[in-house]
Amino acid sequence: MAGIVVVFDFDKTIIDYDSDNWVVDELGFSDLFNQFLPTMPWNSFMRTPIHYRVVPAIKAAHALGCELRIVSDANLFFIEKILEYLGLKEYFSEINTNPGFVDEEGRLRIFSYHDFNKCSHGCNLSPLNMCKGMIIERIQASLEGKKKIIYLGYGSGDYCPSLRLGEADCMMPRKNFPVMISVEENNDNSVQLISIDGKLQTISASTHEALPQALPVTQ
């Protein structure tokens, strides 16, 4: 299976919760967090539970010769620490996520994967800080030979990269966590794309009209 690249989302895929939400809830800041959420990008705020079958699955895929990568809207600090704790960091050849580190004052600093304050990534299906579809395209361009991509995800941020996959690739959404978006209209004729995890972004009405239709899934 050396010709297979398995791309994992992290939150609610490798771990069983959203790492940002879990930390906020455990610190007791949920109410304050919810007050700021509608007005700020998600990752400007920013050892969780894991499904017992995930670690054996990752090790088995690696043992079969699959190349494993992560594409996540979490942050590097959380991901690396959790993977190190689980003994999984060495199994992944690449981690694509928002930069995160502890500074000299001991404070956790989290930045955007795409610096949207300087330049937009231009994808209307993705949050301002990260377009996973662009990352998937870069991964596809970097692969040597004919390789199949298996993409594992769960939320609206995984919708765009699913559209970039080839005919031979596979999209595997988590059971009961459909890769979908819901739409809420605002008074200014813009709309918000809201995923099942609560993360949101605002787009124009014209962009909303151009959104692709839902993809059929074979049962």
mmCIF file of N, CA and C in Angstrom, residues 17-75:
data_model
loop_
_atom_site.group_PDB
_atom_site.id
_atom_site.type_symbol
_atom_site.label_atom_id
_atom_site.label_comp_id
_atom_site.label_asym_id
_atom_site.label_seq_id
_atom_site.Cartn_x
_atom_site.Cartn_y
_atom_site.Cartn_z
ATOM 1 N N TYR A 17 -12.615 15.087 20.183
ATOM 2 C CA TYR A 17 -13.233 16.376 20.461
ATOM 3 C C TYR A 17 -12.562 17.445 19.622
ATOM 4 N N ASP A 18 -13.107 18.659 19.656
ATOM 5 C CA ASP A 18 -12.441 19.811 19.063
ATOM 6 C C ASP A 18 -11.454 20.348 20.088
ATOM 7 N N SER A 19 -10.173 20.386 19.746
ATOM 8 C CA SER A 19 -9.144 20.741 20.730
ATOM 9 C C SER A 19 -9.329 22.147 21.261
ATOM 10 N N ASP A 20 -9.740 23.099 20.400
ATOM 11 C CA ASP A 20 -9.978 24.467 20.858
ATOM 12 C C ASP A 20 -11.126 24.511 21.855
ATOM 13 N N ASN A 21 -12.242 23.901 21.490
ATOM 14 C CA ASN A 21 -13.411 23.876 22.372
ATOM 15 C C ASN A 21 -13.107 23.210 23.701
ATOM 16 N N TRP A 22 -12.402 22.085 23.632
ATOM 17 C CA TRP A 22 -12.145 21.298 24.835
ATOM 18 C C TRP A 22 -11.324 22.087 25.851
ATOM 19 N N VAL A 23 -10.292 22.769 25.366
ATOM 20 C CA VAL A 23 -9.443 23.560 26.260
ATOM 21 C C VAL A 23 -10.237 24.707 26.871
ATOM 22 N N VAL A 24 -11.022 25.410 26.039
ATOM 23 C CA VAL A 24 -11.830 26.526 26.546
ATOM 24 C C VAL A 24 -12.817 26.046 27.603
ATOM 25 N N ASP A 25 -13.487 24.930 27.335
ATOM 26 C CA ASP A 25 -14.460 24.395 28.288
ATOM 27 C C ASP A 25 -13.800 23.981 29.595
ATOM 28 N N GLU A 26 -12.648 23.321 29.496
ATOM 29 C CA GLU A 26 -11.958 22.860 30.696
ATOM 30 C C GLU A 26 -11.448 24.021 31.549
ATOM 31 N N LEU A 27 -11.144 25.146 30.908
ATOM 32 C CA LEU A 27 -10.689 26.328 31.643
ATOM 33 C C LEU A 27 -11.853 27.141 32.203
ATOM 34 N N GLY A 28 -13.072 26.779 31.842
ATOM 35 C CA GLY A 28 -14.244 27.482 32.352
ATOM 36 C C GLY A 28 -14.541 28.794 31.654
ATOM 37 N N PHE A 29 -14.073 28.945 30.408
ATOM 38 C CA PHE A 29 -14.251 30.198 29.676
ATOM 39 C C PHE A 29 -15.293 30.090 28.568
ATOM 40 N N SER A 30 -16.177 29.108 28.629
ATOM 41 C CA SER A 30 -17.109 28.864 27.527
ATOM 42 C C SER A 30 -18.023 30.052 27.257
ATOM 43 N N ASP A 31 -18.578 30.659 28.312
ATOM 44 C CA ASP A 31 -19.504 31.775 28.119
ATOM 45 C C ASP A 31 -18.804 32.973 27.484
ATOM 46 N N LEU A 32 -17.618 33.303 27.989
ATOM 47 C CA LEU A 32 -16.865 34.427 27.432
ATOM 48 C C LEU A 32 -16.465 34.142 25.986
ATOM 49 N N PHE A 33 -16.062 32.917 25.726
ATOM 50 C CA PHE A 33 -15.676 32.507 24.379
ATOM 51 C C PHE A 33 -16.833 32.685 23.402
ATOM 52 N N ASN A 34 -18.027 32.279 23.812
ATOM 53 C CA ASN A 34 -19.196 32.379 22.942
ATOM 54 C C ASN A 34 -19.592 33.825 22.666
ATOM 55 N N GLN A 35 -19.273 34.743 23.591
ATOM 56 C CA GLN A 35 -19.563 36.158 23.373
ATOM 57 C C GLN A 35 -18.696 36.737 22.264
ATOM 58 N N PHE A 36 -17.435 36.301 22.215
ATOM 59 C CA PHE A 36 -16.498 36.852 21.232
ATOM 60 C C PHE A 36 -16.548 36.126 19.892
ATOM 61 N N LEU A 37 -17.021 34.880 19.866
ATOM 62 C CA LEU A 37 -16.957 34.053 18.666
ATOM 63 C C LEU A 37 -17.550 34.691 17.421
ATOM 64 N N PRO A 38 -18.725 35.345 17.491
ATOM 65 C CA PRO A 38 -19.295 35.902 16.252
ATOM 66 C C PRO A 38 -18.508 37.053 15.655
ATOM 67 N N THR A 39 -17.600 37.666 16.406
ATOM 68 C CA THR A 39 -16.912 38.874 15.927
ATOM 69 C C THR A 39 -15.432 38.679 15.662
ATOM 70 N N MET A 40 -14.900 37.473 15.924
ATOM 71 C CA MET A 40 -13.466 37.247 15.748
ATOM 72 C C MET A 40 -13.214 35.928 15.027
ATOM 73 N N PRO A 41 -12.121 35.848 14.228
ATOM 74 C CA PRO A 41 -11.762 34.569 13.609
ATOM 75 C C PRO A 41 -11.532 33.519 14.696
ATOM 76 N N TRP A 42 -11.914 32.297 14.386
ATOM 77 C CA TRP A 42 -11.883 31.214 15.379
ATOM 78 C C TRP A 42 -10.533 31.090 16.080
ATOM 79 N N ASN A 43 -9.445 31.040 15.287
ATOM 80 C CA ASN A 43 -8.155 30.722 15.904
ATOM 81 C C ASN A 43 -7.484 31.933 16.529
ATOM 82 N N SER A 44 -8.179 33.072 16.617
ATOM 83 C CA SER A 44 -7.642 34.199 17.371
ATOM 84 C C SER A 44 -7.779 33.961 18.870
ATOM 85 N N PHE A 45 -8.603 32.972 19.277
ATOM 86 C CA PHE A 45 -8.789 32.672 20.700
ATOM 87 C C PHE A 45 -7.743 31.686 21.254
ATOM 88 N N MET A 46 -7.301 31.239 20.428
ATOM 89 C CA MET A 46 -6.603 30.080 20.872
ATOM 90 C C MET A 46 -5.087 30.011 21.058
ATOM 91 N N ARG A 47 -4.098 17.181 26.804
ATOM 92 C CA ARG A 47 -4.393 15.768 26.629
ATOM 93 C C ARG A 47 -5.890 15.588 26.584
ATOM 94 N N THR A 48 -6.492 15.724 25.151
ATOM 95 C CA THR A 48 -7.927 15.594 25.027
ATOM 96 C C THR A 48 -8.329 14.140 24.809
ATOM 97 N N PRO A 49 -9.634 13.784 25.034
ATOM 98 C CA PRO A 49 -10.080 12.400 24.844
ATOM 99 C C PRO A 49 -9.879 11.937 23.409
ATOM 100 N N ILE A 50 -9.606 10.660 23.234
ATOM 101 C CA ILE A 50 -9.365 10.090 21.917
ATOM 102 C C ILE A 50 -10.116 8.769 21.817
ATOM 103 N N HIS A 51 -10.644 8.476 20.631
ATOM 104 C CA HIS A 51 -11.339 7.215 20.429
ATOM 105 C C HIS A 51 -10.327 6.079 20.501
ATOM 106 N N TYR A 52 -10.696 5.012 21.165
ATOM 107 C CA TYR A 52 -9.740 3.945 21.444
ATOM 108 C C TYR A 52 -9.262 3.217 20.183
ATOM 109 N N ARG A 53 -9.982 3.342 19.070
ATOM 110 C CA ARG A 53 -9.585 2.648 17.849
ATOM 111 C C ARG A 53 -8.648 3.467 16.965
ATOM 112 N N VAL A 54 -8.459 4.746 17.285
ATOM 113 C CA VAL A 54 -7.689 5.619 16.402
ATOM 114 C C VAL A 54 -6.211 5.260 16.376
ATOM 115 N N VAL A 55 -5.614 5.077 17.544
ATOM 116 C CA VAL A 55 -4.180 4.783 17.598
ATOM 117 C C VAL A 55 -3.841 3.491 16.852
ATOM 118 N N PRO A 56 -4.545 2.382 17.091
ATOM 119 C CA PRO A 56 -4.249 1.160 16.322
ATOM 120 C C PRO A 56 -4.449 1.339 14.822
ATOM 121 N N ALA A 57 -5.451 2.142 14.426
ATOM 122 C CA ALA A 57 -5.704 2.360 12.996
ATOM 123 C C ALA A 57 -4.548 3.108 12.343
ATOM 124 N N ILE A 58 -4.035 4.132 13.020
ATOM 125 C CA ILE A 58 -2.902 4.895 12.492
ATOM 126 C C ILE A 58 -1.673 4.008 12.372
ATOM 127 N N LYS A 59 -1.404 3.225 13.396
ATOM 128 C CA LYS A 59 -0.239 2.335 13.370
ATOM 129 C C LYS A 59 -0.377 1.274 12.288
ATOM 130 N N ALA A 60 -1.579 0.759 12.096
ATOM 131 C CA ALA A 60 -1.800 -0.261 11.078
ATOM 132 C C ALA A 60 -1.598 0.308 9.676
ATOM 133 N N ALA A 61 -2.127 1.514 9.428
ATOM 134 C CA ALA A 61 -1.963 2.146 8.117
ATOM 135 C C ALA A 61 -0.491 2.407 7.820
ATOM 136 N N HIS A 62 0.236 2.852 8.831
ATOM 137 C CA HIS A 62 1.671 3.112 8.667
ATOM 138 C C HIS A 62 2.426 1.807 8.392
ATOM 139 N N ALA A 63 2.065 0.752 9.109
ATOM 140 C CA ALA A 63 2.733 -0.534 8.936
ATOM 141 C C ALA A 63 2.504 -1.117 7.544
ATOM 142 N N LEU A 64 1.365 -0.779 6.929
ATOM 143 C CA LEU A 64 1.051 -1.258 5.587
ATOM 144 C C LEU A 64 1.767 -0.455 4.508
ATOM 145 N N GLY A 65 2.481 0.587 4.914
ATOM 146 C CA GLY A 65 3.249 1.380 3.963
ATOM 147 C C GLY A 65 2.586 2.657 3.504
ATOM 148 N N CYS A 66 1.449 2.994 4.096
ATOM 149 C CA CYS A 66 0.783 4.248 3.733
ATOM 150 C C CYS A 66 1.566 5.443 4.265
ATOM 151 N N GLU A 67 1.594 6.505 3.492
ATOM 152 C CA GLU A 67 2.176 7.762 3.974
ATOM 153 C C GLU A 67 1.081 8.551 4.670
ATOM 154 N N LEU A 68 1.342 9.025 5.884
ATOM 155 C CA LEU A 68 0.320 9.698 6.681
ATOM 156 C C LEU A 68 0.649 11.177 6.821
ATOM 157 N N ARG A 69 -0.351 12.018 6.596
ATOM 158 C CA ARG A 69 -0.199 13.460 6.756
ATOM 159 C C ARG A 69 -1.405 14.011 7.504
ATOM 160 N N ILE A 70 -1.234 15.197 8.094
ATOM 161 C CA ILE A 70 -2.315 15.868 8.803
ATOM 162 C C ILE A 70 -2.598 17.203 8.136
ATOM 163 N N VAL A 71 -3.874 17.490 7.913
ATOM 164 C CA VAL A 71 -4.327 18.806 7.453
ATOM 165 C C VAL A 71 -5.422 19.225 8.415
ATOM 166 N N SER A 72 -5.127 20.196 9.267
ATOM 167 C CA SER A 72 -6.044 20.516 10.362
ATOM 168 C C SER A 72 -6.109 22.011 10.640
ATOM 169 N N ASP A 73 -7.295 22.456 11.051
ATOM 170 C CA ASP A 73 -7.480 23.848 11.458
ATOM 171 C C ASP A 73 -7.318 23.987 12.975
ATOM 172 N N ALA A 74 -6.618 23.061 13.595
ATOM 173 C CA ALA A 74 -6.267 23.189 15.015
ATOM 174 C C ALA A 74 -5.012 24.055 15.101
ATOM 175 N N ASN A 75 -4.008 23.655 15.842
ATOM 176 C CA ASN A 75 -2.746 24.399 15.860
ATOM 177 C C ASN A 75 -1.596 23.452 16.158
#
